[in-house]
Amino acid sequence: MAVDTRKCVGCSDCVVACQTENSVPIGFCRDWVVEVTDGTYPTLELELRSERCNHCDNSPCVRCCPTGASHYDKGGIVVVTHNKCIGCGACIASCPYDARYAHPDGYVDKCTFCLHRVEKGLLPSCVATCPTKCMYFGDLNDPKSPVSIMLKNRKYKTLIPEAGTKPQLYFLI
Amino acid sequence: MREELIVSGRMNPFIDPHLNIWHWQIPLYLFLGGLAAGILFFAALFYLRGKENEYRAAVKIAPMIVPIILIIGLFALFLDLKHKAYFWHLYTVIRLQSPMSWGAWTLMIITPLSFIWAALHIKEVFPKWDWKYQWLKDIETFFQKYKKVIAWLMAIYSVILGVYTGILFSAFNARPLWNTSILGPLFLVSGLSTGTATAILFSKNHEERKTFARIDLLLIAIELFLIVHMFMGFLASTQVQIDAANLFLGGPYTAPFWMLVVAMGLIFPAVLEALELIKFRIPVYIPAILVLFGGIMLRFILAYAGQMSRWLY
């Protein structure tokens, strides 16, 4: 997934769309919007980022899960099998992006890129809802997917690549 | 100037404002696991060297408490789980990449070993002990034949257990304070040190106490050396690890760590043990209890401070 930080207005619709689509319990969220302000008035620079699980290629959460509940699913999406999760919290501690939380029902929960929607050919609900259409989703191995095209044409960055997890959430800058 | 805000609002308990997933259960378990590893290691060591009668407290008496402390530790681990009814999934797979997985399997091996070792010596420690049933006596005589094998397994697995209590933390690169391989040896040495302290507490033999005071002095010296190295490593590393070290060098954990762990838990008992070795009369239980106290504080402080160290925001 790629998020255009120049188109995002920080409305947080993606957060509400996700909470509604995935019945996220009240008080929790699977995605969130970060506002970064650089400089001193009047020379300020603003960056808005809609953040979520980075579905890393080298996921520390998958590595440290003692039961294999956290695993790579279709297309490299990182998913937790709820009835295999023992709620030990190792994956929550292992995530440098702090993208996971413990669901009140006991298992650990996080963004799934709306795998249940993607399987039906739909877009993740945050992408589908975004009023400025600032998010691009698709298969990075397919050169014609919207996300591949954006990454070809635009400058981008990932968050803390130095953590060594090979994050797959790209921010267009 | 840079300001980073989560404008959509995020207050997920366990993550915000900083990681808050592991509480007293984990450091308590790490302490008890290290203690069990220390006691079993010295029991096996002195037995294999044929000194079980000279070092009666270490080989026979102290191991009596190991099954109890391992059960308490395992129960604390169980309390920590948030999906408790599913805990048995731990034992459906072996995932070598996950320290928690092979740690769970190590416990599966060392807990029965500690029960067997305690059972083999219970008659000597409690002369009135009676197994009551013939089949229990048969089991004891069966294991009596393989005592040497059990001792070897115990020596190996106690080292694995001691190292594992540290690796559990150091495997998380997301928490810069924990992400140092020194934690493995540090927790192992600290565990062995608490093991010697327990042997000193249970021992009534002056020579045995003296030997263990000497071993403990060496272990404390190694521990101090490892702590200094840990901070040197942090300060020579990346910004996130420098920040992690600063939690202890001016940050909120400065006083607790240097006072409770380093001064009270390491230097003070080392001085007392050294004084005793040069013939001053010091009640032995004081340094021993201080070492145990330092061991528990080390784990509590590292567990809580590690959750404050992070990469983002």
Tab-separated table of C-alpha atoms in Angstrom:
chain	number	residue	atom	x	y	z
A	1	MET	CA	0.000	0.000	0.000
A	2	ALA	CA	1.124	3.553	-0.685
A	3	VAL	CA	-0.147	6.685	1.049
A	4	ASP	CA	0.256	10.073	-0.625
A	5	THR	CA	1.329	12.441	2.156
A	6	ARG	CA	0.710	15.396	-0.188
A	7	LYS	CA	-2.930	14.513	-0.785
A	8	CYS	CA	-3.842	13.393	2.736
A	9	VAL	CA	-5.723	16.101	4.669
A	10	GLY	CA	-5.754	14.231	7.992
A	11	CYS	CA	-9.552	13.874	8.174
A	12	SER	CA	-9.278	10.438	9.873
A	13	ASP	CA	-12.049	8.938	7.728
A	14	CYS	CA	-9.792	5.927	7.158
A	15	VAL	CA	-9.730	5.305	10.925
A	16	VAL	CA	-13.529	5.406	11.243
A	17	ALA	CA	-14.022	3.313	8.085
A	18	CYS	CA	-11.702	0.649	9.494
A	19	GLN	CA	-13.363	0.642	12.906
A	20	THR	CA	-16.774	0.211	11.259
A	21	GLU	CA	-15.739	-2.396	8.690
A	22	ASN	CA	-13.831	-4.569	11.138
A	23	SER	CA	-16.015	-4.008	14.241
A	24	VAL	CA	-12.963	-2.746	16.112
A	25	PRO	CA	-13.914	-2.536	19.812
A	26	ILE	CA	-14.523	0.944	21.190
A	27	GLY	CA	-11.338	2.630	22.370
A	28	PHE	CA	-9.083	0.764	19.923
A	29	CYS	CA	-7.933	1.404	16.363
A	30	ARG	CA	-6.075	-0.509	13.675
A	31	ASP	CA	-4.965	2.612	11.792
A	32	TRP	CA	-4.238	6.174	12.852
A	33	VAL	CA	-3.212	9.533	11.385
A	34	VAL	CA	0.089	11.191	12.320
A	35	GLU	CA	0.696	14.895	11.837
A	36	VAL	CA	4.346	15.950	11.682
A	37	THR	CA	5.211	19.637	11.898
A	38	ASP	CA	8.759	20.713	11.108
A	39	GLY	CA	10.305	24.153	11.565
A	40	THR	CA	9.354	27.325	13.443
A	41	TYR	CA	6.560	29.743	12.559
A	42	PRO	CA	6.241	31.132	9.881
A	43	THR	CA	8.397	28.619	7.997
A	44	LEU	CA	6.542	25.441	8.808
A	45	GLU	CA	6.314	22.194	6.938
A	46	LEU	CA	3.484	19.733	7.494
A	47	GLU	CA	3.315	16.050	6.716
A	48	LEU	CA	0.224	13.917	7.232
A	49	ARG	CA	0.481	10.156	7.299
A	50	SER	CA	-2.248	7.553	7.571
A	51	GLU	CA	-0.391	4.761	9.369
A	52	ARG	CA	-1.180	1.122	10.067
A	53	CYS	CA	0.554	-2.256	10.164
A	54	ASN	CA	3.423	-2.241	7.642
A	55	HIS	CA	2.904	-5.902	6.683
A	56	CYS	CA	6.681	-6.237	6.769
A	57	ASP	CA	8.484	-8.750	4.577
A	58	ASN	CA	10.716	-9.644	7.522
A	59	SER	CA	8.125	-9.411	10.271
A	60	PRO	CA	9.428	-9.588	13.840
A	61	CYS	CA	5.884	-10.412	14.987
A	62	VAL	CA	5.738	-13.535	12.813
A	63	ARG	CA	9.245	-14.491	13.903
A	64	CYS	CA	8.607	-14.271	17.630
A	65	CYS	CA	5.084	-15.757	17.725
A	66	PRO	CA	5.418	-18.981	19.772
A	67	THR	CA	2.400	-20.729	18.248
A	68	GLY	CA	2.463	-19.625	14.615
A	69	ALA	CA	-0.799	-17.672	15.038
A	70	SER	CA	0.839	-14.649	13.378
A	71	HIS	CA	1.648	-15.699	9.833
A	72	TYR	CA	2.069	-14.493	6.261
A	73	ASP	CA	-1.179	-14.930	4.371
A	74	LYS	CA	-1.992	-14.386	0.679
A	75	GLY	CA	0.246	-11.814	-0.998
A	76	GLY	CA	2.459	-11.418	2.077
A	77	ILE	CA	-0.291	-9.899	4.238
A	78	VAL	CA	0.497	-10.513	7.929
A	79	VAL	CA	-2.520	-11.963	9.737
A	80	VAL	CA	-3.258	-13.396	13.215
A	81	THR	CA	-5.272	-16.618	13.475
A	82	HIS	CA	-7.472	-15.778	16.459
A	83	ASN	CA	-8.010	-19.265	17.830
A	84	LYS	CA	-4.307	-20.089	17.750
A	85	CYS	CA	-3.255	-16.891	19.586
A	86	ILE	CA	-2.524	-17.363	23.303
A	87	GLY	CA	-2.290	-13.619	24.023
A	88	CYS	CA	1.302	-13.746	25.286
A	89	GLY	CA	2.010	-10.241	23.942
A	90	ALA	CA	5.362	-11.124	22.329
A	91	CYS	CA	4.224	-9.759	18.951
A	92	ILE	CA	2.987	-6.506	20.513
A	93	ALA	CA	6.402	-6.008	22.118
A	94	SER	CA	8.194	-6.973	18.903
A	95	CYS	CA	6.510	-4.428	16.604
A	96	PRO	CA	8.619	-1.269	16.148
A	97	TYR	CA	5.542	0.439	14.642
A	98	ASP	CA	3.323	-0.419	17.639
A	99	ALA	CA	0.633	-1.557	15.191
A	100	ARG	CA	-0.850	-4.298	17.382
A	101	TYR	CA	-3.131	-4.348	20.381
A	102	ALA	CA	-4.784	-6.976	22.572
A	103	HIS	CA	-8.471	-7.351	21.718
A	104	PRO	CA	-10.731	-7.416	24.808
A	105	ASP	CA	-11.631	-11.014	23.812
A	106	GLY	CA	-8.018	-12.029	24.521
A	107	TYR	CA	-6.391	-12.509	21.134
A	108	VAL	CA	-4.081	-9.976	19.480
A	109	ASP	CA	-5.522	-7.908	16.672
A	110	LYS	CA	-4.225	-5.600	13.947
A	111	CYS	CA	-4.758	-4.355	10.393
A	112	THR	CA	-5.381	-7.186	7.902
A	113	PHE	CA	-5.422	-4.939	4.796
A	114	CYS	CA	-9.120	-6.021	4.888
A	115	LEU	CA	-8.145	-9.444	3.526
A	116	HIS	CA	-11.822	-10.489	3.574
A	117	ARG	CA	-12.610	-7.623	1.152
A	118	VAL	CA	-9.473	-8.038	-0.975
A	119	GLU	CA	-10.349	-11.712	-1.568
A	120	LYS	CA	-13.637	-10.549	-3.113
A	121	GLY	CA	-11.834	-8.085	-5.383
A	122	LEU	CA	-12.716	-5.049	-3.228
A	123	LEU	CA	-10.277	-2.469	-1.864
A	124	PRO	CA	-9.440	-2.252	1.861
A	125	SER	CA	-12.096	-0.103	3.501
A	126	CYS	CA	-9.673	2.731	4.396
A	127	VAL	CA	-8.589	2.972	0.738
A	128	ALA	CA	-12.154	2.786	-0.549
A	129	THR	CA	-13.368	5.470	1.888
A	130	CYS	CA	-10.586	8.057	1.566
A	131	PRO	CA	-12.241	11.285	0.330
A	132	THR	CA	-9.023	12.606	-1.251
A	133	LYS	CA	-8.161	9.219	-2.795
A	134	CYS	CA	-4.689	9.470	-1.302
A	135	MET	CA	-4.158	5.723	-0.821
A	136	TYR	CA	-3.144	3.180	-3.438
A	137	PHE	CA	-3.443	-0.557	-2.901
A	138	GLY	CA	-2.410	-3.565	-4.935
A	139	ASP	CA	0.141	-6.260	-5.654
A	140	LEU	CA	3.716	-4.927	-5.748
A	141	ASN	CA	4.750	-7.874	-7.931
A	142	ASP	CA	2.299	-6.728	-10.616
A	143	PRO	CA	3.881	-3.767	-12.478
A	144	LYS	CA	0.418	-2.583	-13.606
A	145	SER	CA	-1.142	-2.367	-10.132
A	146	PRO	CA	-1.952	1.182	-8.924
A	147	VAL	CA	0.584	0.958	-6.127
A	148	SER	CA	3.403	-0.173	-8.465
A	149	ILE	CA	2.644	2.683	-10.872
A	150	MET	CA	2.701	5.277	-8.063
A	151	LEU	CA	5.995	3.946	-6.673
A	152	LYS	CA	7.495	4.107	-10.169
A	153	ASN	CA	6.517	7.728	-10.714
A	154	ARG	CA	6.899	9.308	-7.299
A	155	LYS	CA	9.515	9.726	-4.605
A	156	TYR	CA	8.663	7.670	-1.540
A	157	LYS	CA	9.907	6.648	1.885
A	158	THR	CA	9.147	3.954	4.437
A	159	LEU	CA	9.073	4.445	8.194
A	160	ILE	CA	12.183	3.435	10.180
A	161	PRO	CA	13.608	1.072	7.529
A	162	GLU	CA	16.640	0.884	9.849
A	163	ALA	CA	14.584	-1.368	12.125
A	164	GLY	CA	15.264	-3.986	9.467
A	165	THR	CA	11.733	-5.286	9.003
A	166	LYS	CA	11.356	-4.482	5.264
A	167	PRO	CA	8.111	-2.505	5.718
A	168	GLN	CA	5.578	-2.632	2.880
A	169	LEU	CA	3.676	0.576	3.643
A	170	TYR	CA	5.050	3.334	1.417
A	171	PHE	CA	4.639	7.064	1.901
A	172	LEU	CA	4.746	9.217	-1.239
A	173	ILE	CA	6.582	12.467	-0.546
B	1	MET	CA	11.792	21.917	15.707
B	2	ARG	CA	9.736	18.794	15.056
B	3	GLU	CA	6.416	17.836	16.553
B	4	GLU	CA	4.732	14.495	15.897
B	5	LEU	CA	1.119	14.007	16.935
B	6	ILE	CA	-1.359	11.221	16.395
B	7	VAL	CA	-4.220	13.484	15.331
B	8	SER	CA	-6.811	10.746	14.876
B	9	GLY	CA	-6.372	9.924	18.555
B	10	ARG	CA	-4.867	6.627	19.579
B	11	MET	CA	-5.060	5.329	23.104
B	12	ASN	CA	-4.787	1.575	22.668
B	13	PRO	CA	-4.107	0.209	26.133
B	14	PHE	CA	-0.906	-1.926	26.036
B	15	ILE	CA	0.698	0.429	23.451
B	16	ASP	CA	-0.028	4.039	24.382
B	17	PRO	CA	1.585	6.216	25.577
B	18	HIS	CA	4.306	3.547	25.587
B	19	LEU	CA	4.356	-0.236	25.547
B	20	ASN	CA	2.594	-1.597	28.613
B	21	ILE	CA	2.032	-5.242	27.793
B	22	TRP	CA	4.070	-7.098	30.406
B	23	HIS	CA	3.603	-6.499	34.112
B	24	TRP	CA	4.846	-8.131	37.329
B	25	GLN	CA	4.224	-11.670	36.075
B	26	ILE	CA	7.016	-11.646	33.485
B	27	PRO	CA	9.899	-10.275	35.622
B	28	LEU	CA	8.785	-12.482	38.533
B	29	TYR	CA	8.890	-15.514	36.253
B	30	LEU	CA	12.281	-14.464	34.835
B	31	PHE	CA	13.636	-14.194	38.385
B	32	LEU	CA	12.239	-17.581	39.458
B	33	GLY	CA	13.426	-19.197	36.212
B	34	GLY	CA	16.930	-17.802	36.717
B	35	LEU	CA	16.918	-18.874	40.376
B	36	ALA	CA	15.840	-22.410	39.420
B	37	ALA	CA	18.542	-22.502	36.732
B	38	GLY	CA	21.173	-21.383	39.265
B	39	ILE	CA	20.205	-23.925	41.929
B	40	LEU	CA	19.954	-26.842	39.473
B	41	PHE	CA	23.229	-25.942	37.763
B	42	PHE	CA	25.243	-26.040	40.994
B	43	ALA	CA	23.401	-29.157	42.191
B	44	ALA	CA	24.337	-30.963	38.983
B	45	LEU	CA	27.873	-29.557	38.946
B	46	PHE	CA	28.808	-30.609	42.470
B	47	TYR	CA	27.099	-33.976	42.071
B	48	LEU	CA	29.013	-34.700	38.866
B	49	ARG	CA	32.265	-33.750	40.606
B	50	GLY	CA	31.421	-36.337	43.281
B	51	LYS	CA	31.129	-33.774	46.069
B	52	GLU	CA	27.484	-34.372	47.035
B	53	ASN	CA	28.312	-34.913	50.693
B	54	GLU	CA	30.606	-31.910	51.102
B	55	TYR	CA	28.093	-29.663	49.353
B	56	ARG	CA	24.932	-31.103	50.835
B	57	ALA	CA	22.903	-27.862	50.751
B	58	ALA	CA	23.631	-27.207	47.089
B	59	VAL	CA	23.130	-30.762	45.820
B	60	LYS	CA	20.349	-31.993	48.072
B	61	ILE	CA	18.565	-29.321	50.125
B	62	ALA	CA	18.245	-26.300	47.825
B	63	PRO	CA	16.855	-28.347	44.874
B	64	MET	CA	13.861	-29.241	47.084
B	65	ILE	CA	12.392	-25.787	46.452
B	66	VAL	CA	12.998	-25.804	42.683
B	67	PRO	CA	9.792	-27.661	41.685
B	68	ILE	CA	7.824	-25.195	43.828
B	69	ILE	CA	9.423	-22.069	42.381
B	70	LEU	CA	9.123	-23.393	38.821
B	71	ILE	CA	5.416	-24.072	39.355
B	72	ILE	CA	4.931	-20.551	40.766
B	73	GLY	CA	6.863	-19.116	37.790
B	74	LEU	CA	4.837	-21.101	35.264
B	75	PHE	CA	1.632	-20.016	36.965
B	76	ALA	CA	2.758	-16.362	36.727
B	77	LEU	CA	3.391	-16.902	32.999
B	78	PHE	CA	-0.059	-18.396	32.629
B	79	LEU	CA	-1.609	-15.404	34.434
B	80	ASP	CA	0.114	-13.119	31.935
B	81	LEU	CA	-1.607	-14.721	28.932
B	82	LYS	CA	-4.606	-12.839	27.631
B	83	HIS	CA	-6.137	-15.787	25.771
B	84	LYS	CA	-5.672	-18.285	28.601
B	85	ALA	CA	-7.893	-21.096	27.332
B	86	TYR	CA	-5.662	-21.427	24.268
B	87	PHE	CA	-2.335	-21.821	26.119
B	88	TRP	CA	-1.952	-25.439	24.933
B	89	HIS	CA	-1.217	-24.148	21.427
B	90	LEU	CA	2.319	-23.490	22.764
B	91	TYR	CA	2.844	-27.245	22.755
B	92	THR	CA	1.481	-27.983	19.299
B	93	VAL	CA	4.492	-26.549	17.441
B	94	ILE	CA	8.221	-26.009	17.898
B	95	ARG	CA	9.195	-22.667	16.423
B	96	LEU	CA	12.945	-22.271	16.773
B	97	GLN	CA	12.816	-18.625	15.645
B	98	SER	CA	10.632	-17.748	18.613
B	99	PRO	CA	12.491	-17.653	21.955
B	100	MET	CA	9.171	-18.004	23.746
B	101	SER	CA	8.484	-21.265	21.923
B	102	TRP	CA	11.761	-22.968	22.707
B	103	GLY	CA	11.640	-21.500	26.205
B	104	ALA	CA	8.272	-23.173	26.726
B	105	TRP	CA	9.753	-26.481	25.554
B	106	THR	CA	12.823	-26.031	27.784
B	107	LEU	CA	10.498	-25.598	30.764
B	108	MET	CA	8.635	-28.723	29.664
B	109	ILE	CA	11.912	-30.648	30.060
B	110	ILE	CA	13.492	-28.995	33.091
B	111	THR	CA	10.373	-28.966	35.294
B	112	PRO	CA	10.042	-32.798	35.310
B	113	LEU	CA	13.839	-33.061	35.794
B	114	SER	CA	13.610	-30.838	38.876
B	115	PHE	CA	10.785	-33.007	40.271
B	116	ILE	CA	12.847	-36.165	39.738
B	117	TRP	CA	15.943	-34.621	41.345
B	118	ALA	CA	13.932	-33.470	44.372
B	119	ALA	CA	12.307	-36.916	44.659
B	120	LEU	CA	15.698	-38.669	44.569
B	121	HIS	CA	16.914	-36.665	47.586
B	122	ILE	CA	13.760	-36.181	49.596
B	123	LYS	CA	14.481	-39.138	51.904
B	124	GLU	CA	17.888	-37.743	52.851
B	125	VAL	CA	16.526	-34.276	53.548
B	126	PHE	CA	13.368	-35.427	55.346
B	127	PRO	CA	14.330	-38.728	57.056
B	128	LYS	CA	10.706	-39.475	57.960
B	129	TRP	CA	9.537	-39.303	54.349
B	130	ASP	CA	7.554	-42.317	53.173
B	131	TRP	CA	6.448	-42.825	49.553
B	132	LYS	CA	3.445	-44.909	50.777
B	133	TYR	CA	2.829	-46.636	47.439
B	134	GLN	CA	5.048	-49.333	46.019
B	135	TRP	CA	4.909	-47.941	42.454
B	136	LEU	CA	6.355	-44.620	43.625
B	137	LYS	CA	9.245	-46.519	45.224
B	138	ASP	CA	9.755	-48.405	41.955
B	139	ILE	CA	9.943	-45.140	40.041
B	140	GLU	CA	12.523	-43.797	42.479
B	141	THR	CA	14.749	-46.868	42.164
B	142	PHE	CA	14.395	-46.656	38.382
B	143	PHE	CA	15.633	-43.062	38.259
B	144	GLN	CA	18.306	-43.770	40.910
B	145	LYS	CA	20.074	-45.846	38.220
B	146	TYR	CA	20.159	-42.940	35.765
B	147	LYS	CA	21.155	-40.227	38.231
B	148	LYS	CA	24.262	-39.277	36.291
B	149	VAL	CA	22.329	-38.833	33.031
B	150	ILE	CA	19.765	-36.705	34.867
B	151	ALA	CA	22.545	-34.568	36.360
B	152	TRP	CA	24.073	-33.989	32.930
B	153	LEU	CA	20.697	-33.066	31.415
B	154	MET	CA	20.066	-30.728	34.342
B	155	ALA	CA	23.428	-29.004	33.902
B	156	ILE	CA	22.787	-28.429	30.185
B	157	TYR	CA	19.146	-27.421	30.434
B	158	SER	CA	19.710	-25.121	33.396
B	159	VAL	CA	22.182	-23.117	31.302
B	160	ILE	CA	19.666	-23.005	28.439
B	161	LEU	CA	16.957	-21.873	30.876
B	162	GLY	CA	19.206	-19.176	32.356
B	163	VAL	CA	20.179	-17.815	28.948
B	164	TYR	CA	16.618	-18.022	27.682
B	165	THR	CA	15.332	-15.712	30.419
B	166	GLY	CA	17.525	-12.999	28.873
B	167	ILE	CA	17.069	-13.936	25.201
B	168	LEU	CA	13.319	-13.584	25.690
B	169	PHE	CA	13.911	-9.830	25.928
B	170	SER	CA	16.880	-9.426	23.613
B	171	ALA	CA	15.019	-10.916	20.630
B	172	PHE	CA	12.853	-7.795	20.354
B	173	ASN	CA	14.596	-5.305	18.103
B	174	ALA	CA	11.570	-3.031	18.514
B	175	ARG	CA	12.670	-2.239	22.110
B	176	PRO	CA	16.195	-0.838	21.859
B	177	LEU	CA	16.938	-1.325	25.569
B	178	TRP	CA	16.244	-5.066	25.355
B	179	ASN	CA	17.859	-5.488	21.963
B	180	THR	CA	21.333	-6.387	23.218
B	181	SER	CA	22.743	-9.913	23.230
B	182	ILE	CA	24.448	-9.139	26.566
B	183	LEU	CA	21.093	-9.766	28.277
B	184	GLY	CA	21.464	-13.526	27.720
B	185	PRO	CA	24.758	-13.905	29.641
B	186	LEU	CA	23.759	-11.163	32.114
B	187	PHE	CA	20.572	-12.959	33.150
B	188	LEU	CA	22.386	-16.304	33.208
B	189	VAL	CA	25.109	-14.978	35.535
B	190	SER	CA	22.558	-13.198	37.689
B	191	GLY	CA	20.534	-16.439	37.882
B	192	LEU	CA	23.621	-18.431	38.897
B	193	SER	CA	24.402	-15.776	41.506
B	194	THR	CA	20.925	-16.062	43.041
B	195	GLY	CA	21.445	-19.848	42.988
B	196	THR	CA	24.618	-19.559	45.057
B	197	ALA	CA	22.822	-17.193	47.435
B	198	THR	CA	20.134	-19.833	48.000
B	199	ALA	CA	22.768	-22.494	48.629
B	200	ILE	CA	24.385	-20.178	51.215
B	201	LEU	CA	21.002	-19.627	52.889
B	202	PHE	CA	20.327	-23.369	53.211
B	203	SER	CA	23.862	-24.400	54.176
B	204	LYS	CA	24.913	-25.135	57.748
B	205	ASN	CA	28.459	-26.056	56.804
B	206	HIS	CA	31.031	-23.285	57.077
B	207	GLU	CA	33.274	-24.657	54.313
B	208	GLU	CA	30.382	-24.944	51.868
B	209	ARG	CA	29.285	-21.383	52.591
B	210	LYS	CA	32.819	-20.164	52.039
B	211	THR	CA	33.086	-21.901	48.670
B	212	PHE	CA	29.786	-20.418	47.557
B	213	ALA	CA	30.735	-16.959	48.809
B	214	ARG	CA	33.850	-17.220	46.611
B	215	ILE	CA	31.826	-18.361	43.581
B	216	ASP	CA	29.310	-15.585	44.209
B	217	LEU	CA	32.055	-12.954	44.376
B	218	LEU	CA	33.292	-14.069	40.969
B	219	LEU	CA	29.754	-14.068	39.539
B	220	ILE	CA	29.070	-10.578	40.896
B	221	ALA	CA	32.297	-9.322	39.320
B	222	ILE	CA	31.238	-10.813	35.957
B	223	GLU	CA	27.780	-9.267	36.339
B	224	LEU	CA	29.219	-5.790	36.975
B	225	PHE	CA	31.517	-6.237	34.001
B	226	LEU	CA	28.550	-7.206	31.784
B	227	ILE	CA	26.498	-4.229	32.994
B	228	VAL	CA	29.339	-1.828	32.172
B	229	HIS	CA	29.701	-3.459	28.761
B	230	MET	CA	25.974	-3.195	28.142
B	231	PHE	CA	26.080	0.571	28.665
B	232	MET	CA	29.259	0.950	26.627
B	233	GLY	CA	27.544	-0.900	23.788
B	234	PHE	CA	24.447	1.274	24.001
B	235	LEU	CA	26.365	4.545	24.093
B	236	ALA	CA	28.444	3.550	21.064
B	237	SER	CA	25.367	2.505	19.096
B	238	THR	CA	22.477	4.193	17.264
B	239	GLN	CA	20.391	7.081	18.599
B	240	VAL	CA	17.555	4.818	19.798
B	241	GLN	CA	20.002	2.798	21.898
B	242	ILE	CA	21.632	5.937	23.255
B	243	ASP	CA	18.133	7.041	24.291
B	244	ALA	CA	17.605	3.630	25.889
B	245	ALA	CA	20.825	3.960	27.915
B	246	ASN	CA	19.795	7.456	28.965
B	247	LEU	CA	16.795	5.984	30.796
B	248	PHE	CA	19.454	4.845	33.297
B	249	LEU	CA	21.887	7.729	32.914
B	250	GLY	CA	19.788	10.661	34.056
B	251	GLY	CA	16.388	9.289	33.043
B	252	PRO	CA	13.588	7.970	35.285
B	253	TYR	CA	15.328	4.659	36.070
B	254	THR	CA	18.662	6.147	37.166
B	255	ALA	CA	18.088	6.034	40.925
B	256	PRO	CA	16.266	2.669	41.098
B	257	PHE	CA	18.807	0.908	38.892
B	258	TRP	CA	22.063	2.177	40.359
B	259	MET	CA	20.815	2.116	43.970
B	260	LEU	CA	18.710	-1.047	44.139
B	261	VAL	CA	20.466	-3.258	41.582
B	262	VAL	CA	24.079	-2.135	41.411
B	263	ALA	CA	24.721	-0.782	44.931
B	264	MET	CA	22.402	-2.887	47.102
B	265	GLY	CA	22.185	-5.988	44.918
B	266	LEU	CA	25.781	-6.313	43.726
B	267	ILE	CA	28.422	-4.112	45.359
B	268	PHE	CA	27.168	-4.235	48.969
B	269	PRO	CA	26.775	-8.047	49.138
B	270	ALA	CA	30.128	-8.443	47.363
B	271	VAL	CA	31.823	-6.285	50.006
B	272	LEU	CA	30.130	-8.247	52.809
B	273	GLU	CA	31.129	-11.588	51.298
B	274	ALA	CA	34.702	-10.390	50.825
B	275	LEU	CA	34.822	-9.205	54.457
B	276	GLU	CA	33.598	-12.581	55.621
B	277	LEU	CA	36.259	-14.362	53.606
B	278	ILE	CA	38.943	-12.326	55.379
B	279	LYS	CA	37.552	-13.532	58.739
B	280	PHE	CA	35.113	-10.805	59.722
B	281	ARG	CA	31.940	-12.195	61.296
B	282	ILE	CA	28.944	-11.266	59.198
B	283	PRO	CA	25.559	-13.013	59.338
B	284	VAL	CA	25.551	-14.959	56.055
B	285	TYR	CA	21.921	-14.399	55.303
B	286	ILE	CA	22.423	-10.640	54.794
B	287	PRO	CA	24.513	-10.795	51.584
B	288	ALA	CA	22.478	-13.787	50.359
B	289	ILE	CA	19.173	-11.951	50.743
B	290	LEU	CA	20.659	-8.827	49.141
B	291	VAL	CA	21.769	-10.872	46.120
B	292	LEU	CA	18.265	-12.334	45.752
B	293	PHE	CA	16.788	-8.843	46.109
B	294	GLY	CA	19.186	-7.471	43.466
B	295	GLY	CA	18.255	-10.310	41.100
B	296	ILE	CA	14.554	-9.596	41.349
B	297	MET	CA	15.039	-5.821	41.000
B	298	LEU	CA	17.282	-6.250	37.928
B	299	ARG	CA	14.513	-8.092	36.121
B	300	PHE	CA	11.715	-5.803	37.233
B	301	ILE	CA	13.604	-2.653	36.255
B	302	LEU	CA	14.746	-3.997	32.887
B	303	ALA	CA	11.248	-5.299	32.089
B	304	TYR	CA	9.569	-1.977	32.827
B	305	ALA	CA	12.302	0.289	31.414
B	306	GLY	CA	12.474	-1.766	28.200
B	307	GLN	CA	8.823	-1.051	27.566
B	308	MET	CA	9.577	2.672	27.667
B	309	SER	CA	12.241	2.480	24.958
B	310	ARG	CA	11.028	2.663	21.377
B	311	TRP	CA	11.729	3.756	17.786
B	312	LEU	CA	8.833	5.978	16.765
B	313	TYR	CA	7.188	9.171	18.065
